[in-house]
Short mmCIF file of C-alpha atoms in Angstrom, two decimals:
data_model
loop_
_atom_site.label_atom_id
_atom_site.label_comp_id
_atom_site.label_asym_id
_atom_site.label_seq_id
_atom_site.Cartn_x
_atom_site.Cartn_y
_atom_site.Cartn_z
CA UNK A 1 -47.43 -76.58 -1.49
CA UNK A 2 -49.81 -74.64 -2.11
CA UNK A 3 -48.74 -70.72 -3.82
CA UNK A 4 -49.70 -67.90 -2.39
CA UNK A 5 -50.79 -66.49 -6.06
CA UNK A 6 -51.70 -68.54 -8.72
CA UNK A 7 -52.31 -66.40 -12.11
CA UNK A 8 -53.99 -68.22 -14.99
CA UNK A 9 -55.13 -67.15 -17.91
CA UNK A 10 -56.19 -63.83 -16.35
CA UNK A 11 -57.18 -61.24 -19.41
CA UNK A 12 -58.34 -57.71 -19.07
CA UNK A 13 -59.47 -55.05 -21.46
CA UNK A 14 -60.21 -51.13 -20.81
CA UNK A 15 -62.37 -50.40 -24.31
CA UNK A 16 -59.45 -51.45 -27.19
CA UNK A 17 -57.14 -51.72 -25.19
CA UNK A 18 -56.18 -55.25 -23.91
CA UNK A 19 -54.31 -55.15 -20.97
CA UNK A 20 -54.12 -58.45 -20.06
CA UNK A 21 -54.04 -61.80 -22.71
CA UNK A 22 -53.96 -64.32 -20.70
CA UNK A 23 -52.05 -63.59 -18.04
CA UNK A 24 -49.97 -66.74 -15.69
CA UNK A 25 -48.27 -66.45 -13.27
CA UNK A 26 -47.07 -68.05 -9.62
CA UNK A 27 -45.53 -66.80 -6.79
CA UNK A 28 -44.26 -69.45 -3.21
CA UNK A 29 -44.83 -68.49 -0.47
CA UNK A 30 -42.21 -66.71 0.54
CA UNK A 31 -40.73 -65.05 -1.93
CA UNK A 32 -39.70 -61.62 -2.68
CA UNK A 33 -40.62 -61.97 -6.56
CA UNK A 34 -39.82 -58.66 -8.67
CA UNK A 35 -43.43 -58.15 -11.16
CA UNK A 36 -41.53 -55.45 -13.40
CA UNK A 37 -42.54 -54.39 -16.85
CA UNK A 38 -42.84 -50.98 -19.00
CA UNK A 39 -44.69 -48.48 -16.92
CA UNK A 40 -48.52 -48.53 -18.83
CA UNK A 41 -47.61 -53.11 -19.01
CA UNK A 42 -50.87 -54.02 -16.69
CA UNK A 43 -49.01 -54.19 -13.29
CA UNK A 44 -51.01 -52.55 -11.79
CA UNK A 45 -54.22 -53.22 -13.25
CA UNK A 46 -52.40 -57.66 -12.39
CA UNK A 47 -52.35 -55.37 -8.07
CA UNK A 48 -55.61 -54.54 -9.27
CA UNK A 49 -57.52 -57.61 -10.19
CA UNK A 50 -55.51 -60.00 -6.58
CA UNK A 51 -57.19 -57.73 -4.87
CA UNK A 52 -60.23 -58.07 -6.58
CA UNK A 53 -60.54 -53.97 -7.56
CA UNK A 54 -61.28 -55.06 -10.45
CA UNK A 55 -63.02 -58.22 -12.62
CA UNK A 56 -61.65 -59.94 -14.95
CA UNK A 57 -62.17 -60.82 -18.28
CA UNK A 58 -61.22 -63.80 -18.33
CA UNK A 59 -58.85 -66.48 -15.87
CA UNK A 60 -59.17 -67.23 -12.54
CA UNK A 61 -56.74 -66.14 -9.95
CA UNK A 62 -56.02 -68.03 -6.70
CA UNK A 63 -54.59 -66.59 -3.53
CA UNK A 64 -52.87 -69.21 -0.91
CA UNK A 65 -55.59 -71.31 -2.98
CA UNK A 66 -59.33 -69.99 -2.66
CA UNK A 67 -60.48 -67.38 -5.26
CA UNK A 68 -60.31 -63.78 -5.25
CA UNK A 69 -63.76 -62.49 -6.42
CA UNK A 70 -64.63 -58.91 -7.40
CA UNK A 71 -65.80 -56.64 -4.71
CA UNK A 72 -65.08 -57.91 -1.08
CA UNK A 73 -63.52 -60.87 -1.26
CA UNK A 74 -61.67 -62.95 1.82
CA UNK A 75 -58.45 -63.09 0.73
CA UNK A 76 -57.98 -59.50 1.04
CA UNK A 77 -57.66 -60.69 4.69
CA UNK A 78 -54.34 -62.61 3.53
CA UNK A 79 -52.90 -59.65 2.20
CA UNK A 80 -51.01 -56.70 2.66
CA UNK A 81 -51.58 -53.52 0.03
CA UNK A 82 -49.64 -50.69 -0.25
CA UNK A 83 -50.73 -48.90 -3.31
CA UNK A 84 -48.64 -45.79 -5.53
CA UNK A 85 -50.02 -43.35 -3.85
CA UNK A 86 -51.60 -44.68 -0.69
CA UNK A 87 -54.33 -42.08 -0.08
CA UNK A 88 -55.27 -41.37 4.23
CA UNK A 89 -57.47 -39.49 5.76
CA UNK A 90 -56.23 -36.12 6.65
CA UNK A 91 -58.13 -34.93 9.29
CA UNK A 92 -56.52 -38.71 11.48
CA UNK A 93 -53.22 -39.03 13.15
CA UNK A 94 -51.31 -41.92 11.91
CA UNK A 95 -51.96 -43.58 14.99
CA UNK A 96 -56.06 -43.24 14.55
CA UNK A 97 -55.56 -44.12 11.43
CA UNK A 98 -53.87 -47.67 12.37
CA UNK A 99 -56.41 -48.23 15.22
CA UNK A 100 -59.78 -48.24 12.73
CA UNK A 101 -57.48 -50.27 9.80
CA UNK A 102 -56.36 -52.61 13.36
CA UNK A 103 -60.68 -52.76 13.69
CA UNK A 104 -61.39 -53.16 10.28
CA UNK A 105 -59.22 -56.33 10.05
CA UNK A 106 -59.82 -58.07 13.61
CA UNK A 107 -56.15 -56.66 13.94
CA UNK A 108 -54.10 -56.29 18.49
CA UNK A 109 -54.18 -52.77 18.94
CA UNK A 110 -51.26 -53.92 20.51
CA UNK A 111 -49.70 -54.62 17.58
CA UNK A 112 -49.63 -49.83 16.40
CA UNK A 113 -47.12 -49.14 18.83
CA UNK A 114 -44.45 -51.22 17.29
CA UNK A 115 -44.87 -50.87 13.85
CA UNK A 116 -45.26 -47.09 13.67
CA UNK A 117 -41.74 -47.48 15.79
CA UNK A 118 -40.70 -49.84 12.89
CA UNK A 119 -41.20 -47.41 9.82
CA UNK A 120 -40.20 -44.46 12.68
CA UNK A 121 -43.77 -42.35 12.68
CA UNK A 122 -43.55 -43.83 16.28
CA UNK A 123 -43.62 -40.30 18.14
CA UNK A 124 -45.42 -38.49 15.45
CA UNK A 125 -48.15 -36.82 16.49
CA UNK A 126 -49.60 -34.39 13.27
CA UNK A 127 -52.20 -35.43 11.77
CA UNK A 128 -51.87 -37.27 8.40
CA UNK A 129 -52.39 -33.99 6.42
CA UNK A 130 -49.13 -33.25 7.19
CA UNK A 131 -47.28 -36.03 6.77
CA UNK A 132 -44.10 -35.80 4.06
CA UNK A 133 -44.84 -38.06 0.90
CA UNK A 134 -41.90 -39.94 1.75
CA UNK A 135 -43.40 -40.63 5.76
CA UNK A 136 -46.69 -41.58 3.80
CA UNK A 137 -45.27 -44.19 2.30
CA UNK A 138 -44.03 -44.82 5.84
CA UNK A 139 -47.83 -44.39 6.59
CA UNK A 140 -48.56 -46.50 3.62
CA UNK A 141 -45.63 -49.70 4.89
CA UNK A 142 -47.33 -49.58 8.50
CA UNK A 143 -51.09 -50.17 7.37
CA UNK A 144 -50.31 -53.10 4.73
CA UNK A 145 -47.56 -54.86 7.70
CA UNK A 146 -51.45 -54.81 10.28
CA UNK A 147 -52.88 -57.42 10.87
CA UNK A 148 -49.87 -59.90 9.73
CA UNK A 149 -50.80 -60.04 6.43
CA UNK A 150 -49.44 -63.67 4.65
CA UNK A 151 -48.96 -61.89 1.36
CA UNK A 152 -47.68 -58.19 1.08
CA UNK A 153 -48.46 -56.70 -1.78
CA UNK A 154 -46.50 -53.42 -2.57
CA UNK A 155 -47.48 -51.32 -6.42
CA UNK A 156 -44.88 -49.30 -6.90
CA UNK A 157 -43.80 -48.15 -3.75
CA UNK A 158 -40.97 -45.95 -4.47
CA UNK A 159 -41.51 -44.37 -7.65
CA UNK A 160 -42.54 -40.98 -5.59
CA UNK A 161 -40.02 -41.35 -2.95
CA UNK A 162 -36.49 -39.70 -2.49
CA UNK A 163 -33.17 -41.31 -2.38
CA UNK A 164 -32.92 -42.05 0.91
CA UNK A 165 -36.52 -42.60 2.03
CA UNK A 166 -36.18 -45.46 -0.75
CA UNK A 167 -32.89 -46.83 0.73
CA UNK A 168 -34.42 -46.56 4.34
CA UNK A 169 -38.17 -48.13 3.20
CA UNK A 170 -36.42 -50.88 0.90
CA UNK A 171 -34.25 -51.93 3.98
CA UNK A 172 -37.46 -52.45 5.53
CA UNK A 173 -39.21 -55.06 3.43
CA UNK A 174 -36.15 -56.95 2.37
CA UNK A 175 -36.16 -57.53 6.32
CA UNK A 176 -39.81 -59.04 6.22
CA UNK A 177 -37.05 -61.50 3.60
CA UNK A 178 -38.96 -65.49 5.59
CA UNK A 179 -41.44 -64.00 7.67
CA UNK A 180 -43.74 -63.72 4.74
CA UNK A 181 -43.68 -63.53 0.53
CA UNK A 182 -43.67 -60.65 -1.18
CA UNK A 183 -44.21 -58.91 -4.73
CA UNK A 184 -42.71 -55.92 -5.73
CA UNK A 185 -44.33 -54.96 -8.64
CA UNK A 186 -41.76 -52.03 -10.46
CA UNK A 187 -40.69 -50.26 -12.88
CA UNK A 188 -37.20 -49.09 -11.23
CA UNK A 189 -35.17 -52.44 -12.02
CA UNK A 190 -32.19 -51.34 -9.07
CA UNK A 191 -34.17 -51.65 -7.33
CA UNK A 192 -35.91 -55.49 -7.64
CA UNK A 193 -32.05 -56.32 -7.92
CA UNK A 194 -31.80 -55.11 -4.28
CA UNK A 195 -34.44 -57.15 -2.56
CA UNK A 196 -35.74 -59.74 -4.83
CA UNK A 197 -35.42 -62.76 -5.32
CA UNK A 198 -37.81 -64.36 -8.07
CA UNK A 199 -38.63 -61.77 -10.84
CA UNK A 200 -41.22 -62.11 -13.62
CA UNK A 201 -41.10 -59.94 -16.14
CA UNK A 202 -44.33 -58.46 -17.71
CA UNK A 203 -44.24 -56.92 -21.97
CA UNK A 204 -47.27 -57.85 -24.10
CA UNK A 205 -49.78 -58.92 -21.06
CA UNK A 206 -48.03 -61.21 -20.61
CA UNK A 207 -45.53 -62.53 -18.39
CA UNK A 208 -42.81 -63.30 -21.00
CA UNK A 209 -40.31 -64.48 -17.82
CA UNK A 210 -40.44 -66.01 -14.97
CA UNK A 211 -38.02 -67.36 -12.88
CA UNK A 212 -35.17 -66.74 -9.72
CA UNK A 213 -33.66 -63.95 -10.49
CA UNK A 214 -29.92 -65.41 -11.17
CA UNK A 215 -31.32 -67.45 -13.34
CA UNK A 216 -32.50 -64.74 -15.87
CA UNK A 217 -29.47 -63.30 -15.70
CA UNK A 218 -27.83 -66.46 -16.35
CA UNK A 219 -29.90 -66.99 -19.41
CA UNK A 220 -29.79 -63.77 -20.57
CA UNK A 221 -27.39 -61.47 -19.43
CA UNK A 222 -23.29 -61.86 -20.32
CA UNK A 223 -20.68 -61.02 -17.59
CA UNK A 224 -17.58 -58.98 -19.14
CA UNK A 225 -14.76 -57.64 -18.09
CA UNK A 226 -14.65 -53.86 -18.22
CA UNK A 227 -11.38 -51.74 -18.98
CA UNK A 228 -10.00 -47.94 -19.20
CA UNK A 229 -7.00 -46.82 -20.75
CA UNK A 230 -5.27 -43.43 -20.11
CA UNK A 231 -6.04 -42.51 -24.20
CA UNK A 232 -7.92 -43.28 -26.83
CA UNK A 233 -4.83 -44.34 -28.70
CA UNK A 234 -3.46 -47.66 -26.26
CA UNK A 235 -7.38 -48.61 -26.26
CA UNK A 236 -7.16 -49.10 -29.27
CA UNK A 237 -4.56 -50.69 -29.21
CA UNK A 238 -5.35 -53.12 -26.34
CA UNK A 239 -8.30 -54.09 -28.70
CA UNK A 240 -6.77 -55.19 -31.76
CA UNK A 241 -4.06 -57.08 -28.92
CA UNK A 242 -8.07 -59.00 -27.26
CA UNK A 243 -9.31 -59.20 -30.73
CA UNK A 244 -12.80 -56.85 -29.84
CA UNK A 245 -14.24 -53.46 -31.40
CA UNK A 246 -12.14 -50.61 -31.32
CA UNK A 247 -14.50 -47.68 -29.56
CA UNK A 248 -13.80 -44.20 -29.62
CA UNK A 249 -13.86 -43.46 -26.18
CA UNK A 250 -11.19 -45.16 -22.72
CA UNK A 251 -12.99 -47.60 -22.71
CA UNK A 252 -13.02 -51.64 -22.82
CA UNK A 253 -15.77 -54.14 -22.55
CA UNK A 254 -15.40 -57.46 -23.03
CA UNK A 255 -17.88 -60.37 -23.02
CA UNK A 256 -16.80 -63.25 -21.10
CA UNK A 257 -18.61 -66.87 -20.18
CA UNK A 258 -17.64 -68.62 -17.49
CA UNK A 259 -15.34 -68.17 -14.77
CA UNK A 260 -14.22 -64.76 -14.02
CA UNK A 261 -10.43 -65.95 -12.60
CA UNK A 262 -9.52 -67.88 -16.14
CA UNK A 263 -10.84 -64.80 -18.12
CA UNK A 264 -9.63 -62.31 -16.30
CA UNK A 265 -6.51 -63.95 -16.28
CA UNK A 266 -6.01 -64.74 -19.83
CA UNK A 267 -6.85 -60.55 -20.75
CA UNK A 268 -4.36 -59.08 -18.17
CA UNK A 269 -1.45 -61.79 -19.87
CA UNK A 270 -2.18 -60.76 -22.79
CA UNK A 271 -1.89 -57.08 -22.50
CA UNK A 272 0.98 -57.45 -20.46
CA UNK A 273 3.06 -59.69 -22.96
CA UNK A 274 2.43 -56.73 -25.16
CA UNK A 275 3.09 -54.06 -22.94
CA UNK A 276 0.06 -52.31 -22.38
CA UNK A 277 -1.16 -51.39 -18.66
CA UNK A 278 -4.96 -50.44 -18.11
CA UNK A 279 -5.88 -47.99 -15.36
CA UNK A 280 -8.61 -49.48 -14.45
CA UNK A 281 -10.18 -53.47 -14.43
CA UNK A 282 -13.16 -54.90 -13.03
CA UNK A 283 -15.37 -56.81 -13.75
CA UNK A 284 -18.97 -56.06 -14.64
CA UNK A 285 -21.21 -58.86 -13.28
CA UNK A 286 -25.03 -59.15 -15.26
CA UNK A 287 -27.68 -56.74 -14.22
CA UNK A 288 -31.68 -57.46 -14.85
CA UNK A 289 -31.77 -54.04 -16.86
CA UNK A 290 -29.38 -56.45 -19.61
CA UNK A 291 -31.79 -59.25 -18.95
CA UNK A 292 -35.37 -57.49 -18.83
CA UNK A 293 -33.99 -55.69 -22.89
CA UNK A 294 -33.38 -58.51 -23.39
CA UNK A 295 -36.77 -60.59 -22.33
CA UNK A 296 -39.18 -57.49 -23.55
CA UNK A 297 -36.46 -57.45 -27.31
CA UNK B 1 -73.51 -53.52 11.16
CA UNK B 2 -69.96 -52.66 14.20
CA UNK B 3 -68.04 -52.13 10.44
CA UNK B 4 -71.19 -49.84 9.92
CA UNK B 5 -70.95 -48.39 13.13
CA UNK B 6 -66.70 -47.99 12.52
CA UNK B 7 -67.33 -46.43 9.78
CA UNK B 8 -69.65 -44.28 11.13
CA UNK B 9 -67.56 -43.01 14.13
CA UNK B 10 -64.75 -42.55 11.51
CA UNK B 11 -67.36 -40.56 9.82
CA UNK B 12 -67.98 -38.34 12.99
CA UNK B 13 -64.68 -38.10 13.66
CA UNK B 14 -63.59 -36.36 9.81
CA UNK B 15 -66.62 -34.30 10.06
CA UNK B 16 -66.08 -32.99 13.43
CA UNK B 17 -61.91 -32.46 12.71
CA UNK B 18 -62.37 -31.23 9.35
CA UNK B 19 -64.80 -28.25 10.31
CA UNK B 20 -67.84 -28.99 8.50
CA UNK B 21 -69.79 -29.42 11.81
CA UNK B 22 -68.44 -26.48 12.47
CA UNK B 23 -70.59 -24.65 9.66
CA UNK B 24 -73.25 -26.87 9.95
CA UNK B 25 -73.44 -25.63 13.48
CA UNK B 26 -72.75 -21.79 13.22
CA UNK B 27 -74.99 -21.71 9.97
CA UNK B 28 -77.63 -22.95 11.56
CA UNK B 29 -77.64 -21.62 15.25
CA UNK B 30 -77.58 -18.05 12.86
CA UNK B 31 -80.40 -19.31 11.37
CA UNK B 32 -82.57 -19.84 14.45
CA UNK B 33 -81.80 -16.57 14.90
CA UNK B 34 -82.19 -14.25 12.49
CA UNK B 35 -85.35 -16.07 11.98
CA UNK B 36 -87.78 -14.49 15.09
CA UNK B 37 -85.56 -11.25 14.05
CA UNK B 38 -86.23 -10.35 11.02
CA UNK B 39 -89.84 -11.74 11.70
CA UNK B 40 -89.81 -8.97 14.63
CA UNK B 41 -87.03 -5.79 12.51
CA UNK B 42 -89.10 -6.23 8.39
CA UNK B 43 -91.91 -4.05 9.95
CA UNK B 44 -89.60 -1.57 10.98
CA UNK B 45 -86.93 -1.37 8.46
CA UNK B 46 -89.33 -0.98 6.02
CA UNK B 47 -91.22 1.91 7.95
CA UNK B 48 -87.71 3.50 8.47
CA UNK B 49 -87.21 3.18 4.54
CA UNK B 50 -90.46 5.29 3.95
CA UNK B 51 -92.35 2.94 3.15
CA UNK B 52 -95.82 4.67 2.01
CA UNK B 53 -99.22 4.21 4.24
CA UNK B 54 -100.74 1.43 1.79
CA UNK B 55 -97.38 -0.62 1.68
CA UNK B 56 -96.94 -0.62 5.20
CA UNK B 57 -100.89 -1.63 5.27
CA UNK B 58 -99.89 -5.58 3.18
CA UNK B 59 -96.78 -5.76 5.41
CA UNK B 60 -97.71 -8.76 8.38
CA UNK B 61 -97.75 -8.14 11.64
CA UNK B 62 -95.53 -9.77 13.25
CA UNK B 63 -95.93 -12.74 14.69
CA UNK B 64 -95.01 -15.90 16.06
CA UNK B 65 -96.56 -17.12 13.01
CA UNK B 66 -94.51 -14.63 11.31
CA UNK B 67 -91.59 -15.94 13.13
CA UNK B 68 -92.28 -19.55 11.96
CA UNK B 69 -92.22 -18.86 8.48
CA UNK B 70 -89.30 -17.38 7.51
CA UNK B 71 -87.70 -19.69 10.19
CA UNK B 72 -89.24 -22.29 7.27
CA UNK B 73 -88.12 -20.61 4.78
CA UNK B 74 -84.93 -19.91 5.99
CA UNK B 75 -84.47 -23.96 6.69
CA UNK B 76 -85.51 -24.47 3.03
CA UNK B 77 -83.30 -22.57 1.21
CA UNK B 78 -79.93 -21.29 3.07
CA UNK B 79 -80.99 -24.54 5.34
CA UNK B 80 -80.88 -26.85 1.74
CA UNK B 81 -78.89 -25.75 0.26
CA UNK B 82 -75.40 -25.81 3.06
CA UNK B 83 -76.40 -29.10 3.92
CA UNK B 84 -75.97 -30.31 0.86
CA UNK B 85 -72.79 -28.05 -0.10
CA UNK B 86 -70.95 -29.66 3.44
CA UNK B 87 -72.37 -33.48 1.80
CA UNK B 88 -72.77 -32.81 -1.69
CA UNK B 89 -69.27 -34.72 -2.05
CA UNK B 90 -69.26 -37.23 0.81
CA UNK B 91 -69.07 -40.16 -0.94
CA UNK B 92 -67.04 -38.66 -4.36
CA UNK B 93 -64.76 -37.35 -2.30
CA UNK B 94 -63.67 -40.05 -1.09
CA UNK B 95 -63.75 -42.00 -4.82
CA UNK B 96 -61.34 -38.93 -6.05
CA UNK B 97 -58.66 -39.31 -3.03
CA UNK B 98 -59.16 -43.02 -3.17
CA UNK B 99 -59.22 -43.02 0.57
CA UNK B 100 -61.30 -45.65 0.50
CA UNK B 101 -58.58 -48.63 -0.95
CA UNK B 102 -56.54 -48.72 2.47
CA UNK B 103 -60.29 -49.88 3.83
CA UNK B 104 -61.63 -51.77 1.79
CA UNK B 105 -58.66 -53.54 0.53
CA UNK B 106 -58.94 -54.63 4.01
CA UNK B 107 -62.60 -56.28 4.55
CA UNK B 108 -63.94 -53.08 5.46
CA UNK B 109 -68.06 -53.33 3.68
CA UNK B 110 -68.45 -50.74 0.54
CA UNK B 111 -72.46 -50.98 1.85
CA UNK B 112 -70.77 -50.00 5.07
CA UNK B 113 -68.97 -46.41 3.86
CA UNK B 114 -73.11 -45.63 2.72
CA UNK B 115 -74.22 -47.07 5.84
CA UNK B 116 -71.80 -44.59 7.72
CA UNK B 117 -72.63 -41.77 5.76
CA UNK B 118 -75.86 -41.55 5.25
CA UNK B 119 -76.52 -42.12 8.86
CA UNK B 120 -74.05 -38.95 10.37
CA UNK B 121 -75.79 -37.18 7.05
CA UNK B 122 -79.35 -37.86 8.62
CA UNK B 123 -78.21 -37.03 12.61
CA UNK B 124 -76.49 -33.79 11.21
CA UNK B 125 -79.85 -32.75 9.33
CA UNK B 126 -81.97 -33.58 11.98
CA UNK B 127 -79.41 -31.84 14.81
CA UNK B 128 -79.60 -29.23 12.98
CA UNK B 129 -82.63 -28.80 12.21
CA UNK B 130 -83.40 -28.81 16.00
CA UNK B 131 -80.23 -26.25 17.37
CA UNK B 132 -81.96 -24.04 14.82
CA UNK B 133 -86.29 -24.55 16.25
CA UNK B 134 -84.51 -24.63 19.97
CA UNK B 135 -82.64 -21.45 19.21
CA UNK B 136 -85.98 -20.05 17.29
CA UNK B 137 -88.29 -21.21 19.58
CA UNK B 138 -86.79 -19.48 22.38
CA UNK B 139 -86.60 -16.01 20.31
CA UNK B 140 -89.60 -16.54 18.95
CA UNK B 141 -91.53 -16.54 22.54
CA UNK B 142 -89.78 -13.91 24.17
CA UNK B 143 -90.98 -11.69 21.26
CA UNK B 144 -94.61 -12.72 20.46
CA UNK B 145 -95.91 -14.90 23.38
CA UNK B 146 -99.22 -14.92 21.37
CA UNK B 147 -101.12 -17.68 20.61
CA UNK B 148 -100.43 -18.20 16.82
CA UNK B 149 -98.18 -21.17 16.26
CA UNK B 150 -100.06 -24.15 17.66
CA UNK B 151 -98.53 -27.06 16.47
CA UNK B 152 -95.36 -26.13 16.27
CA UNK B 153 -94.31 -29.70 16.58
CA UNK B 154 -95.98 -31.01 13.22
CA UNK B 155 -94.55 -28.87 11.29
CA UNK B 156 -90.87 -29.62 12.59
CA UNK B 157 -91.47 -33.12 12.03
CA UNK B 158 -92.29 -32.83 8.83
CA UNK B 159 -88.99 -31.09 8.51
CA UNK B 160 -87.13 -33.55 9.63
CA UNK B 161 -88.77 -36.58 8.33
CA UNK B 162 -87.89 -35.11 4.51
CA UNK B 163 -84.35 -34.69 5.82
CA UNK B 164 -83.90 -37.70 5.58
CA UNK B 165 -84.73 -38.10 1.86
CA UNK B 166 -82.28 -35.72 1.46
CA UNK B 167 -79.76 -37.15 2.86
CA UNK B 168 -79.99 -40.40 0.94
CA UNK B 169 -80.28 -38.95 -1.83
CA UNK B 170 -77.32 -36.36 -1.71
CA UNK B 171 -75.31 -39.86 -0.73
CA UNK B 172 -76.69 -41.36 -4.12
CA UNK B 173 -75.90 -38.62 -6.23
CA UNK B 174 -71.97 -38.46 -5.08
CA UNK B 175 -72.15 -42.11 -5.25
CA UNK B 176 -72.69 -41.70 -9.11
CA UNK B 177 -68.91 -40.77 -9.97
CA UNK B 178 -65.67 -38.48 -9.30
CA UNK B 179 -67.84 -35.36 -10.29
CA UNK B 180 -67.24 -32.94 -6.74
CA UNK B 181 -70.70 -31.68 -8.36
CA UNK B 182 -72.49 -35.05 -8.90
CA UNK B 183 -74.52 -35.05 -5.17
CA UNK B 184 -75.85 -30.73 -5.73
CA UNK B 185 -76.87 -31.96 -9.20
CA UNK B 186 -78.60 -35.02 -7.76
CA UNK B 187 -79.47 -32.94 -5.55
CA UNK B 188 -81.54 -29.98 -7.08
CA UNK B 189 -82.63 -32.47 -9.80
CA UNK B 190 -85.13 -34.73 -7.68
CA UNK B 191 -86.52 -31.07 -5.92
CA UNK B 192 -86.52 -30.06 -9.78
CA UNK B 193 -88.54 -33.58 -9.86
CA UNK B 194 -90.69 -33.05 -6.66
CA UNK B 195 -91.51 -29.45 -7.34
CA UNK B 196 -93.49 -30.08 -11.01
CA UNK B 197 -95.23 -32.82 -8.87
CA UNK B 198 -96.27 -30.68 -6.83
CA UNK B 199 -98.03 -28.09 -9.35
CA UNK B 200 -100.33 -31.36 -8.88
CA UNK B 201 -103.05 -30.93 -6.49
CA UNK B 202 -103.81 -34.55 -6.19
CA UNK B 203 -100.46 -35.34 -5.54
CA UNK B 204 -99.22 -33.13 -3.03
CA UNK B 205 -100.81 -35.34 -0.06
CA UNK B 206 -98.46 -38.29 -1.55
CA UNK B 207 -95.35 -35.34 -1.98
CA UNK B 208 -92.11 -35.60 0.01
CA UNK B 209 -92.16 -32.05 -0.98
CA UNK B 210 -95.04 -31.64 0.68
CA UNK B 211 -94.08 -32.48 3.90
CA UNK B 212 -91.38 -29.02 3.48
CA UNK B 213 -93.14 -26.73 1.92
CA UNK B 214 -96.65 -27.86 3.82
CA UNK B 215 -95.46 -26.72 7.73
CA UNK B 216 -96.80 -24.14 8.24
CA UNK B 217 -99.73 -25.40 6.92
CA UNK B 218 -99.25 -27.53 9.89
CA UNK B 219 -97.78 -25.32 12.50
CA UNK B 220 -100.48 -23.46 12.61
CA UNK B 221 -103.09 -25.96 12.96
CA UNK B 222 -104.21 -25.61 9.20
CA UNK B 223 -103.67 -29.44 8.51
CA UNK B 224 -102.92 -32.41 10.98
CA UNK B 225 -99.76 -33.88 10.57
CA UNK B 226 -101.85 -37.59 9.84
CA UNK B 227 -102.76 -36.33 6.44
CA UNK B 228 -99.50 -36.69 5.23
CA UNK B 229 -98.96 -39.69 6.35
CA UNK B 230 -98.07 -40.88 2.47
CA UNK B 231 -95.67 -38.77 1.99
CA UNK B 232 -94.27 -39.22 4.76
CA UNK B 233 -94.22 -43.21 4.47
CA UNK B 234 -93.05 -42.79 1.79
CA UNK B 235 -90.07 -40.34 2.15
CA UNK B 236 -89.30 -43.01 4.63
CA UNK B 237 -89.06 -46.02 1.64
CA UNK B 238 -86.81 -44.42 -0.63
CA UNK B 239 -84.77 -42.84 1.41
CA UNK B 240 -84.54 -46.50 2.42
CA UNK B 241 -85.09 -47.19 -1.72
CA UNK B 242 -82.27 -44.36 -2.13
CA UNK B 243 -79.65 -46.01 0.13
CA UNK B 244 -79.52 -49.15 -1.46
CA UNK B 245 -78.52 -48.35 -4.79
CA UNK B 246 -76.76 -46.17 -3.16
CA UNK B 247 -74.74 -49.33 -2.11
CA UNK B 248 -75.01 -51.38 -4.81
CA UNK B 249 -73.64 -48.34 -7.41
CA UNK B 250 -70.72 -48.04 -4.48
CA UNK B 251 -70.51 -51.91 -5.00
CA UNK B 252 -70.42 -52.44 -8.43
CA UNK B 253 -67.00 -48.72 -8.59
CA UNK B 254 -64.36 -49.13 -9.81
CA UNK B 255 -62.30 -47.70 -6.90
#
């Protein structure tokens, strides 16, 4: 099957600054791919290269098997793009702007009304200049989805949204699962954990790790049991019983391997035998933060 | 061409809604009214201000030639400046705001952006100058019913043709960078260059600037438009070349 996105040995530098040093990246059709990295890691540069807005110094980029070329690349017909700060013509209404986009992509103007409804801008007749940041982001997703692209590229789409706006946006993206391939570039790892099934971690100009999110968690992060006690003295006693280093707080974190149930049973039995009762007992799942920190270490 | 037409329509709509069209309309209509009015009132004002008989003798008589002289002076100064301010940031503004990114990544050719903007600038110049001309013509005919300006169209055509080059220079200049002054500075630079060339008498027939400065010679019949055919041809060719250059610049530009 042809990859939705295939980058091989892509390098890019600005002046003396090497942003990408031979980036290899593959995104298969249908994936929601979280492209993560620190600020300045080169995520936006990679997105811009895929869109033909930058010229690579070396390497090849393909979208659904077609090569990307600088300038007016035909592969953009397959892509919907949502930049981090989408810029529009303030003197147009959302509907007029989408009509313009539809005419460029030879899209069906009949798609505009449902799209505006989907992003919650159906009844808004105002000019875009009067839109809030969140409304502009919603219009951004509408324009990106216009023309039914096969690949949706979102570059830091939630970085400036309030919690409610972010929640709505992620729900919208999640709802697109299965209908197209999505590349979500961000440094907000909780967003990636919430909707992405595959992850690539960019660091030092190369993709340090790539794969299904669950596999990466299994490989790099460790699950744990978190216990809290009433006093520090109780915590110290429990630490001694469970053979873990004591802390100066009332919380203990016990990493475990394998299944949760036998590990939890073992901890509870040890504590019950010594008559120490925790106030809370909780399973702590491995997080993408842990994976990320391990990978870039 | 369909993409250029599409972008041109967008340009027209935003040009109108941003009130830049209104500014052009008001300024050029005012210039059209003021030109004959100033020609009519200047001698009166000078008389009222107590000018001496010797000075009054030096003041040109109020006639249609004085009115058209005032018109071309206004067009080549205030009109030119307002036009340059309105269109000097045409491309640089889009580069600065990032508004082209969405459209270009959707498949809008960068060529269409330049062609749409040059077309709007040219049509605005033609419309504004013609509007001011018609107003000026009506008032001049009313105030000064004489036959001292027999070749009105020749002077107007020269000014209209000069606007083609002016439009292309401004769009080319504004495509050079995000700096909002780039278009204006390119316009000023081009004007200065042509003005220096105009110092050489042998160049004047070929210099596009003569289409802006010699309008009264044409209007009063001192010279025919065919005398300036080389300047007209050079202006049209330079307009095409600058438009092409602006396309090339934008095609290589990072958005």
